[in-house]
């Protein structure tokens, strides 16, 4: 009888471990290559695909005082983004934070460094998207 309870306990423990692992990996962020403009250009277009609750993160380096324009779109209007300030994990630009659900943003950058454009899907649906980024002086 004791061996049976031991086996049931071990099976329950293994199942709990697997469920924790799946929950931790269910919402993953994939860091994409740094956005770089072609020589002489001030804009770039990136295409991507979001699976479920995943996020794509696009680093882009810019200088204080430059104007950045970001737009994300797809056919079903299911994508949005957040703009994270350089070196600040929970600090976002105004009107492009976690509560704003931005699909388009234009503003003057407050500091120099590497910003992160974090793209996600509404309602956790799989979807393709296009990200347009432009920086002017």
mmCIF file of C-alpha atoms in Angstrom:
data_model
loop_
_atom_site.group_PDB
_atom_site.id
_atom_site.type_symbol
_atom_site.label_atom_id
_atom_site.label_comp_id
_atom_site.label_asym_id
_atom_site.label_seq_id
_atom_site.Cartn_x
_atom_site.Cartn_y
_atom_site.Cartn_z
ATOM 1 C CA UNK A 1 0.000 0.000 0.000
ATOM 2 C CA UNK A 2 2.832 2.406 0.813
ATOM 3 C CA UNK A 3 4.497 1.848 -2.583
ATOM 4 C CA UNK A 4 1.215 2.663 -4.330
ATOM 5 C CA UNK A 5 0.877 5.999 -2.486
ATOM 6 C CA UNK A 6 4.544 6.736 -3.223
ATOM 7 C CA UNK A 7 3.977 6.145 -6.969
ATOM 8 C CA UNK A 8 0.816 8.288 -6.982
ATOM 9 C CA UNK A 9 2.657 11.049 -5.100
ATOM 10 C CA UNK A 10 5.597 10.944 -7.525
ATOM 11 C CA UNK A 11 3.239 11.002 -10.539
ATOM 12 C CA UNK A 12 1.402 14.009 -9.090
ATOM 13 C CA UNK A 13 4.715 15.765 -8.444
ATOM 14 C CA UNK A 14 5.893 15.087 -12.002
ATOM 15 C CA UNK A 15 2.589 16.335 -13.428
ATOM 16 C CA UNK A 16 2.822 19.527 -11.349
ATOM 17 C CA UNK A 17 6.370 20.077 -12.616
ATOM 18 C CA UNK A 18 5.293 19.646 -16.241
ATOM 19 C CA UNK A 19 2.368 22.030 -15.804
ATOM 20 C CA UNK A 20 4.696 24.648 -14.303
ATOM 21 C CA UNK A 21 7.107 24.238 -17.219
ATOM 22 C CA UNK A 22 4.299 24.638 -19.783
ATOM 23 C CA UNK A 23 2.942 27.716 -18.008
ATOM 24 C CA UNK A 24 6.401 29.301 -17.923
ATOM 25 C CA UNK A 25 6.990 28.705 -21.627
ATOM 26 C CA UNK A 26 3.457 29.550 -22.778
ATOM 27 C CA UNK A 27 4.236 33.259 -22.978
ATOM 28 C CA UNK A 28 7.734 33.661 -24.340
ATOM 29 C CA UNK A 29 9.487 36.687 -25.695
ATOM 30 C CA UNK A 30 11.742 36.263 -28.688
ATOM 31 C CA UNK A 31 14.476 38.844 -29.133
ATOM 32 C CA UNK A 32 14.763 39.649 -32.821
ATOM 33 C CA UNK A 33 17.849 41.072 -34.540
ATOM 34 C CA UNK A 34 18.522 44.758 -33.879
ATOM 35 C CA UNK A 35 16.677 47.013 -36.324
ATOM 36 C CA UNK A 36 19.227 48.706 -38.555
ATOM 37 C CA UNK A 37 18.506 50.980 -41.475
ATOM 38 C CA UNK A 38 20.071 50.488 -44.883
ATOM 39 C CA UNK A 39 22.794 52.994 -45.738
ATOM 40 C CA UNK A 40 21.187 56.379 -46.409
ATOM 41 C CA UNK A 41 17.734 55.241 -45.214
ATOM 42 C CA UNK A 42 15.832 56.386 -42.121
ATOM 43 C CA UNK A 43 13.241 53.598 -42.013
ATOM 44 C CA UNK A 44 12.890 49.831 -41.944
ATOM 45 C CA UNK A 45 10.093 47.285 -42.305
ATOM 46 C CA UNK A 46 10.088 44.031 -40.342
ATOM 47 C CA UNK A 47 7.667 41.182 -40.862
ATOM 48 C CA UNK A 48 6.939 38.640 -38.170
ATOM 49 C CA UNK A 49 4.545 36.096 -36.762
ATOM 50 C CA UNK A 50 3.259 35.874 -33.195
ATOM 51 C CA UNK A 51 2.205 32.517 -31.762
ATOM 52 C CA UNK A 52 -0.415 32.769 -29.014
ATOM 53 C CA UNK A 53 0.742 34.916 -26.102
ATOM 54 C CA UNK A 54 4.357 35.161 -27.325
ATOM 55 C CA UNK A 55 6.042 38.514 -27.872
ATOM 56 C CA UNK A 56 8.663 39.643 -30.379
ATOM 57 C CA UNK A 57 11.211 42.168 -29.129
ATOM 58 C CA UNK A 58 13.012 44.439 -31.593
ATOM 59 C CA UNK A 59 15.956 46.435 -30.202
ATOM 60 C CA UNK A 60 16.689 49.737 -31.944
ATOM 61 C CA UNK A 61 19.366 52.271 -31.057
ATOM 62 C CA UNK A 62 18.528 55.966 -31.289
ATOM 63 C CA UNK A 63 19.641 59.327 -29.900
ATOM 64 C CA UNK A 64 17.896 61.766 -27.606
ATOM 65 C CA UNK A 65 16.006 64.402 -29.598
ATOM 66 C CA UNK A 66 15.358 62.205 -32.619
ATOM 67 C CA UNK A 67 11.763 61.613 -33.677
ATOM 68 C CA UNK A 68 10.645 57.994 -33.920
ATOM 69 C CA UNK A 69 7.547 56.760 -35.706
ATOM 70 C CA UNK A 70 6.410 53.166 -35.132
ATOM 71 C CA UNK A 71 3.422 51.427 -36.692
ATOM 72 C CA UNK A 72 2.399 47.790 -36.442
ATOM 73 C CA UNK A 73 -0.366 46.313 -38.546
ATOM 74 C CA UNK A 74 -1.959 43.154 -39.798
ATOM 75 C CA UNK A 75 -5.011 42.185 -41.756
ATOM 76 C CA UNK A 76 -7.178 41.414 -38.700
ATOM 77 C CA UNK A 77 -6.052 44.353 -36.520
ATOM 78 C CA UNK A 78 -4.876 41.979 -33.776
ATOM 79 C CA UNK A 79 -1.389 43.328 -33.037
ATOM 80 C CA UNK A 80 -0.075 46.041 -30.734
ATOM 81 C CA UNK A 81 3.262 47.165 -29.318
ATOM 82 C CA UNK A 82 4.951 48.791 -26.348
ATOM 83 C CA UNK A 83 8.064 50.992 -26.460
ATOM 84 C CA UNK A 84 10.482 50.294 -23.642
ATOM 85 C CA UNK A 85 13.007 52.951 -22.613
ATOM 86 C CA UNK A 86 16.742 52.137 -22.767
ATOM 87 C CA UNK A 87 17.930 50.012 -19.850
ATOM 88 C CA UNK A 88 14.629 50.227 -17.974
ATOM 89 C CA UNK A 89 12.720 46.937 -17.885
ATOM 90 C CA UNK A 90 9.408 48.410 -16.718
ATOM 91 C CA UNK A 91 9.604 51.965 -18.099
ATOM 92 C CA UNK A 92 7.770 52.796 -21.320
ATOM 93 C CA UNK A 93 7.338 55.871 -23.475
ATOM 94 C CA UNK A 94 4.101 57.846 -22.971
ATOM 95 C CA UNK A 95 1.152 56.454 -24.956
ATOM 96 C CA UNK A 96 3.177 53.299 -25.755
ATOM 97 C CA UNK A 97 3.100 51.520 -22.395
ATOM 98 C CA UNK A 98 1.552 48.266 -21.300
ATOM 99 C CA UNK A 99 -1.839 49.912 -20.707
ATOM 100 C CA UNK A 100 -1.940 51.791 -24.023
ATOM 101 C CA UNK A 101 -2.223 48.997 -26.633
ATOM 102 C CA UNK A 102 -0.508 51.149 -29.240
ATOM 103 C CA UNK A 103 -0.658 50.327 -32.931
ATOM 104 C CA UNK A 104 0.955 53.613 -34.042
ATOM 105 C CA UNK A 105 3.182 56.062 -32.151
ATOM 106 C CA UNK A 106 5.217 59.163 -32.977
ATOM 107 C CA UNK A 107 7.339 61.096 -30.521
ATOM 108 C CA UNK A 108 10.641 62.733 -29.665
ATOM 109 C CA UNK A 109 12.981 60.348 -27.862
ATOM 110 C CA UNK A 110 13.952 61.525 -24.358
ATOM 111 C CA UNK A 111 17.313 59.744 -24.113
ATOM 112 C CA UNK A 112 19.992 58.013 -26.148
ATOM 113 C CA UNK A 113 20.321 54.249 -26.069
ATOM 114 C CA UNK A 114 18.691 51.032 -27.163
ATOM 115 C CA UNK A 115 14.907 51.113 -27.090
ATOM 116 C CA UNK A 116 12.876 47.913 -27.351
ATOM 117 C CA UNK A 117 9.762 47.602 -29.478
ATOM 118 C CA UNK A 118 7.728 44.754 -27.975
ATOM 119 C CA UNK A 119 5.117 43.384 -30.387
ATOM 120 C CA UNK A 120 2.254 41.167 -29.217
ATOM 121 C CA UNK A 121 -1.110 39.855 -30.341
ATOM 122 C CA UNK A 122 -4.451 40.805 -28.826
ATOM 123 C CA UNK A 123 -6.413 37.931 -27.306
ATOM 124 C CA UNK A 124 -3.413 35.642 -27.729
ATOM 125 C CA UNK A 125 -4.276 34.693 -31.287
ATOM 126 C CA UNK A 126 -1.641 33.527 -33.769
ATOM 127 C CA UNK A 127 -1.078 36.221 -36.361
ATOM 128 C CA UNK A 128 1.393 37.679 -38.851
ATOM 129 C CA UNK A 129 2.269 41.378 -38.777
ATOM 130 C CA UNK A 130 4.270 44.179 -40.359
ATOM 131 C CA UNK A 131 6.304 46.583 -38.220
ATOM 132 C CA UNK A 132 7.285 49.934 -39.773
ATOM 133 C CA UNK A 133 9.908 52.030 -37.963
ATOM 134 C CA UNK A 134 11.199 55.468 -38.988
ATOM 135 C CA UNK A 135 13.645 57.754 -37.170
ATOM 136 C CA UNK A 136 14.315 61.324 -38.223
ATOM 137 C CA UNK A 137 16.525 64.031 -36.736
#
